[in-house]
PDB file of C-alpha atoms in Angstrom:
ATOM      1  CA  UNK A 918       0.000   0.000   0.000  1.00 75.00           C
ATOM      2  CA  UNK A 919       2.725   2.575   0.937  1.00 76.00           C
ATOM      3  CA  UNK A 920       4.817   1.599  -2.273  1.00 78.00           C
ATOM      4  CA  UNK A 921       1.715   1.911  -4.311  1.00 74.00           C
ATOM      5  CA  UNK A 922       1.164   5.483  -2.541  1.00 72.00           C
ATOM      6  CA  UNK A 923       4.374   7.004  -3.077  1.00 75.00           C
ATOM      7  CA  UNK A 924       4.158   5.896  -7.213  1.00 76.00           C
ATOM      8  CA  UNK A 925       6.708   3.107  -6.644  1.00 80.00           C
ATOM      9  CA  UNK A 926       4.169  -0.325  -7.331  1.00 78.00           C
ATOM     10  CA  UNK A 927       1.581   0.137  -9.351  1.00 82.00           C
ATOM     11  CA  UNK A 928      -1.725   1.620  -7.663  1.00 76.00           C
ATOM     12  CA  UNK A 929      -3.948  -1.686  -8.533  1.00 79.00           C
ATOM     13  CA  UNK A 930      -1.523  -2.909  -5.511  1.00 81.00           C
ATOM     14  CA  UNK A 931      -3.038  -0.632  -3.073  1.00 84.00           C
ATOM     15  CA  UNK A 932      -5.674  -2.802  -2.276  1.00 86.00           C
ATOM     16  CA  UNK A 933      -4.058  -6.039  -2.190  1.00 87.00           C
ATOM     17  CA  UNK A 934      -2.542  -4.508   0.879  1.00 84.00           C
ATOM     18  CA  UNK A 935      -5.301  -2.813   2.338  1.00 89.00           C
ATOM     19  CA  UNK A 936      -6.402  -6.700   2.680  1.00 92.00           C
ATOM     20  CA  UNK A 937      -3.116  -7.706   3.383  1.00 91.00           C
ATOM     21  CA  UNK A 938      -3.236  -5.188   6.484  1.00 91.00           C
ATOM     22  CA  UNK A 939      -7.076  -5.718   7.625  1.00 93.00           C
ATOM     23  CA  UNK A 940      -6.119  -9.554   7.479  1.00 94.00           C
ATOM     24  CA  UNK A 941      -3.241  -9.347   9.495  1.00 92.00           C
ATOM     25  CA  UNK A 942      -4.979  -6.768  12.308  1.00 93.00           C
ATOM     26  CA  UNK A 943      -8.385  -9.534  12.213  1.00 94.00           C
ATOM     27  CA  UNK A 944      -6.040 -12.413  13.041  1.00 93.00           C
ATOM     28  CA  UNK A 945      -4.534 -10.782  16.024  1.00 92.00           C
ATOM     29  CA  UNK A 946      -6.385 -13.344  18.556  1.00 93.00           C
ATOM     30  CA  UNK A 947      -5.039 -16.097  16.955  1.00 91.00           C
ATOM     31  CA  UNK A 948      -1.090 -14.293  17.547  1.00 88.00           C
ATOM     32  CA  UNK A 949      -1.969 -12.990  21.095  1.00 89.00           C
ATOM     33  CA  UNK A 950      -4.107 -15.503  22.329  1.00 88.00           C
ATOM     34  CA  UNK A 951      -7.828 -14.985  22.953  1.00 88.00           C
ATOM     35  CA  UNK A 952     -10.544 -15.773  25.435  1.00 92.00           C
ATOM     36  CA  UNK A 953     -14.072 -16.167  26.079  1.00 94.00           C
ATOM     37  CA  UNK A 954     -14.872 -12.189  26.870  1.00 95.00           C
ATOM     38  CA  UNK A 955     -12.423 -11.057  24.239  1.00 94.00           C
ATOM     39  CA  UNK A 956     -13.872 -13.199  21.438  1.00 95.00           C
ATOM     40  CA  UNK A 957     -17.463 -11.683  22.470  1.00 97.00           C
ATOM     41  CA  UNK A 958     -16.119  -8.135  22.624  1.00 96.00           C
ATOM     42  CA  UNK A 959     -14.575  -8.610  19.411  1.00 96.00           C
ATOM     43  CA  UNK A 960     -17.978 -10.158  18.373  1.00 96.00           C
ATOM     44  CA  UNK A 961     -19.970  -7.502  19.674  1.00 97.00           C
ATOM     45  CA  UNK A 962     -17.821  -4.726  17.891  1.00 96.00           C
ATOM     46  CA  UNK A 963     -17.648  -6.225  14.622  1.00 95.00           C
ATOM     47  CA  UNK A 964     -20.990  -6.706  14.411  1.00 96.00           C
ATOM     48  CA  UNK A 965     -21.490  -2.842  15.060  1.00 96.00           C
ATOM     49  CA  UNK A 966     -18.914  -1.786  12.593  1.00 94.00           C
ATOM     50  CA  UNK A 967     -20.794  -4.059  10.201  1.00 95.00           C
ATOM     51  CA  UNK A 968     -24.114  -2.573  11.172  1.00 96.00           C
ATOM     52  CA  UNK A 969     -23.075   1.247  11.010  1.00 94.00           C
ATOM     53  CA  UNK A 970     -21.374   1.128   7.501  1.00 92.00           C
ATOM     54  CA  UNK A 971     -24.653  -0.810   6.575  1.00 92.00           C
ATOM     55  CA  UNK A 972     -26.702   1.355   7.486  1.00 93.00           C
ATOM     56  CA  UNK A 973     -24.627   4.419   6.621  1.00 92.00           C
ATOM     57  CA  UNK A 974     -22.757   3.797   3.437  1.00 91.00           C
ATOM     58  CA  UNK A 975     -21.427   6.615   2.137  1.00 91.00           C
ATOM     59  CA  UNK A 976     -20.422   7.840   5.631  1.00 92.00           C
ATOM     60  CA  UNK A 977     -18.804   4.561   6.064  1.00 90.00           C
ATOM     61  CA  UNK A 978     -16.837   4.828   3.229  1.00 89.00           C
ATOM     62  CA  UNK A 979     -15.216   8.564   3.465  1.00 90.00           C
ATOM     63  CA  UNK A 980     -14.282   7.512   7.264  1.00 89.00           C
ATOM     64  CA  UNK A 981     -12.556   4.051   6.330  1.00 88.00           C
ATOM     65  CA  UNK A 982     -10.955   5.990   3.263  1.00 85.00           C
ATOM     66  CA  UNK A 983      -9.915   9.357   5.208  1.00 85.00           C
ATOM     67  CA  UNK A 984      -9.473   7.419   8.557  1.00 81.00           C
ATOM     68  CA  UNK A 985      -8.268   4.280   8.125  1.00 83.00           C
ATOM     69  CA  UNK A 986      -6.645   4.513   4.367  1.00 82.00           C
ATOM     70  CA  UNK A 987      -8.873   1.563   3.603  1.00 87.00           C
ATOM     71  CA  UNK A 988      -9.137   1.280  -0.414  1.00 84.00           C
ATOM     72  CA  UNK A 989     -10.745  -1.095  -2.291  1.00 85.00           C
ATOM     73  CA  UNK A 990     -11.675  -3.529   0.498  1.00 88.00           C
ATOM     74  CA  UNK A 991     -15.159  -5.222   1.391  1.00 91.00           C
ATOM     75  CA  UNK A 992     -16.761  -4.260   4.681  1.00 92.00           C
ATOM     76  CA  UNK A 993     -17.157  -7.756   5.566  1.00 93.00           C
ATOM     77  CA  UNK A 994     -13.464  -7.560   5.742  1.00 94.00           C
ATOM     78  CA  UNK A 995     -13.464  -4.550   7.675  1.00 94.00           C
ATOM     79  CA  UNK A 996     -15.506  -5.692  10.706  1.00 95.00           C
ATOM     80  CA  UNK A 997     -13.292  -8.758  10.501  1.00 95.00           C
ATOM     81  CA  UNK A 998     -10.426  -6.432  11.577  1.00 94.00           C
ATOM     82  CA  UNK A 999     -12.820  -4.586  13.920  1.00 95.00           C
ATOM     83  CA  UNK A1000     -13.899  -7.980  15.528  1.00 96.00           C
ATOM     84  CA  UNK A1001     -10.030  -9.520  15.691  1.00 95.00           C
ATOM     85  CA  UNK A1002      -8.547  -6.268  17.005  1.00 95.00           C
ATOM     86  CA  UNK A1003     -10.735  -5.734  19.814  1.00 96.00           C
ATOM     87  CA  UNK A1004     -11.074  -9.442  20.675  1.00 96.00           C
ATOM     88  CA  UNK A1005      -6.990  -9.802  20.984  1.00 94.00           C
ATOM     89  CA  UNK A1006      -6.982  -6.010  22.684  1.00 95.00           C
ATOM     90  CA  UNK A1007      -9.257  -6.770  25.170  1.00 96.00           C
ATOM     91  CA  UNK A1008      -8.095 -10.716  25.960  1.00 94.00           C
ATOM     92  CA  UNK A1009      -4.378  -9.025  26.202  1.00 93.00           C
ATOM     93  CA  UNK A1010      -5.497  -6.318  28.860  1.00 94.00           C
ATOM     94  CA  UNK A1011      -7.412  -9.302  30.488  1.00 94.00           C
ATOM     95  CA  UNK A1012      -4.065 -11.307  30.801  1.00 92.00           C
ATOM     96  CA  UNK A1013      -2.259  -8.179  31.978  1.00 91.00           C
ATOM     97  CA  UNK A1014      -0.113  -7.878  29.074  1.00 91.00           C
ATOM     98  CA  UNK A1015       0.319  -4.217  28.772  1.00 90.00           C
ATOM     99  CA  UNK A1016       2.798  -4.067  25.999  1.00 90.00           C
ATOM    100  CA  UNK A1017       1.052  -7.129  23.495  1.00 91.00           C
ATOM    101  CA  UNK A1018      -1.863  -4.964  24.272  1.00 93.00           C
ATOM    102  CA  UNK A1019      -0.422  -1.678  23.000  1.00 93.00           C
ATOM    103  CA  UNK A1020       0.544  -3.357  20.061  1.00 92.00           C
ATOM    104  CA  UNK A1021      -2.394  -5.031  19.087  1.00 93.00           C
ATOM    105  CA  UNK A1022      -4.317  -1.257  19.861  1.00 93.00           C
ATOM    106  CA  UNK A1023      -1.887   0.342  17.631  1.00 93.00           C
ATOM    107  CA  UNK A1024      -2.710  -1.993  14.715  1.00 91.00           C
ATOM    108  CA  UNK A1025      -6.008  -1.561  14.683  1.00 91.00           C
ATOM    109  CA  UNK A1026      -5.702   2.324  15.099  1.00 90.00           C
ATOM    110  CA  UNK A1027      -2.780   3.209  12.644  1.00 88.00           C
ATOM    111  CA  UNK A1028      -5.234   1.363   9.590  1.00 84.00           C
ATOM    112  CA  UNK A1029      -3.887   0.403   6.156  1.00 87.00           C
ATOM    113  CA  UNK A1030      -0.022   1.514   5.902  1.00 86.00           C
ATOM    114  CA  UNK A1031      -0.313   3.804   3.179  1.00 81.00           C
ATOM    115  CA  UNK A1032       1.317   6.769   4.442  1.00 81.00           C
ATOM    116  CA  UNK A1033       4.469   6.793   5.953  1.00 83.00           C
ATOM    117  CA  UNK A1034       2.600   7.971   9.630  1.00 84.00           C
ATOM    118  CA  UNK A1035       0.687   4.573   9.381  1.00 85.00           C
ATOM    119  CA  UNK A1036       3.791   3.065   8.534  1.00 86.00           C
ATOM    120  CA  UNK A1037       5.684   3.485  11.086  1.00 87.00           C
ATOM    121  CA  UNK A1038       2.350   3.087  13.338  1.00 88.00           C
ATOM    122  CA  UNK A1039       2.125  -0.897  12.341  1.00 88.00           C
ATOM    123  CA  UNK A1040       6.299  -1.233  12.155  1.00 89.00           C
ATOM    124  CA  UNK A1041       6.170  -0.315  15.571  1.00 91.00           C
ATOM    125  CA  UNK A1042       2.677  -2.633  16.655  1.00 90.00           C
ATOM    126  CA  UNK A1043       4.529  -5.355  15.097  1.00 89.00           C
ATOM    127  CA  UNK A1044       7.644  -4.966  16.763  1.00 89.00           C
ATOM    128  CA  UNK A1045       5.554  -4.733  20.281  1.00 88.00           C
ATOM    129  CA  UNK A1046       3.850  -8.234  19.091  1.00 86.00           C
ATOM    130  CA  UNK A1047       6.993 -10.204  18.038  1.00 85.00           C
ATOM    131  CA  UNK A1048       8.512  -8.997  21.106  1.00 74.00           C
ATOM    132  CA  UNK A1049       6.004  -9.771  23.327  1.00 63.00           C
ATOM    133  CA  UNK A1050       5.412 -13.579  25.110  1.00 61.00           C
ATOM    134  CA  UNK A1051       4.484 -16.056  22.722  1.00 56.00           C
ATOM    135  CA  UNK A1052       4.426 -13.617  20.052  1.00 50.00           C
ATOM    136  CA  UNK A1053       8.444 -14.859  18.484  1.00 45.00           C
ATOM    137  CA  UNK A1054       6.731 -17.570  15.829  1.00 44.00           C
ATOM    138  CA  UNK A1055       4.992 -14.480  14.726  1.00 40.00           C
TER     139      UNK A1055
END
């Protein structure tokens, strides 16, 4: 996504990784570990996401693309993210695991990587992760 930004990979690239990215944030429970209450939290706000860009389209669709960087992407895919990120946030803060927790919050805040902010957001989210217990087959 960030090479297709700055005009170095072609632009049909951009959303390969825009699913690349939402892929990666949804299957944050299955690199952090998740329990009971953070797989319904993660339930619970995925199906929310779903049901506001349902209901709100268009509004839906400037926030992912302003907010997130989210381009070309199906929303089913987006409250996959939504549900994954908030199920391995909330199972992490559970455990007491400030710093897997931080990481996971960062990925799912810093979006897509398309600009070099958002970049550096997931670079450093991924290096909390890997760094974090049980997080080195990562």
């Amino acid at each position: 996504s960030l090479a297709a930004t700055a005009g170095v990979a072609p632009a049909t690239l951009r959303p390969l990784g825009t699913a690349v990215a939402l892929v990666g944030v949804g299957a944050s429970p299955a690199v952090v570990g998740a329990d009971r209450t953070g797989l319904l939290a993660g339930a619970v706000a995925g199906t929310v996401a779903l049901w506001f860009a349902a209901g709100a389209p268009y509004v839906a669709g400037a926030v992912l693309l302003v907010g997130g960087g989210v381009v070309g992407a199906p929303i089913a895919l987006v409250a996959l993210a939504v549900a994954g990120g908030v199920a391995g946030l909330v199972s992490a803060l559970r455990r007491g695991r400030s710093e897997t927790a931080v990481g996971v919050g960062l990925a799912l805040a810093a979006g897509v990587p398309a600009t070099l902010p958002r970049a550096l957001g997931v670079v450093v989210a991924v290096s909390l992760l890997a760094g974090a217990p049980g997080g080195e087959g990562a």
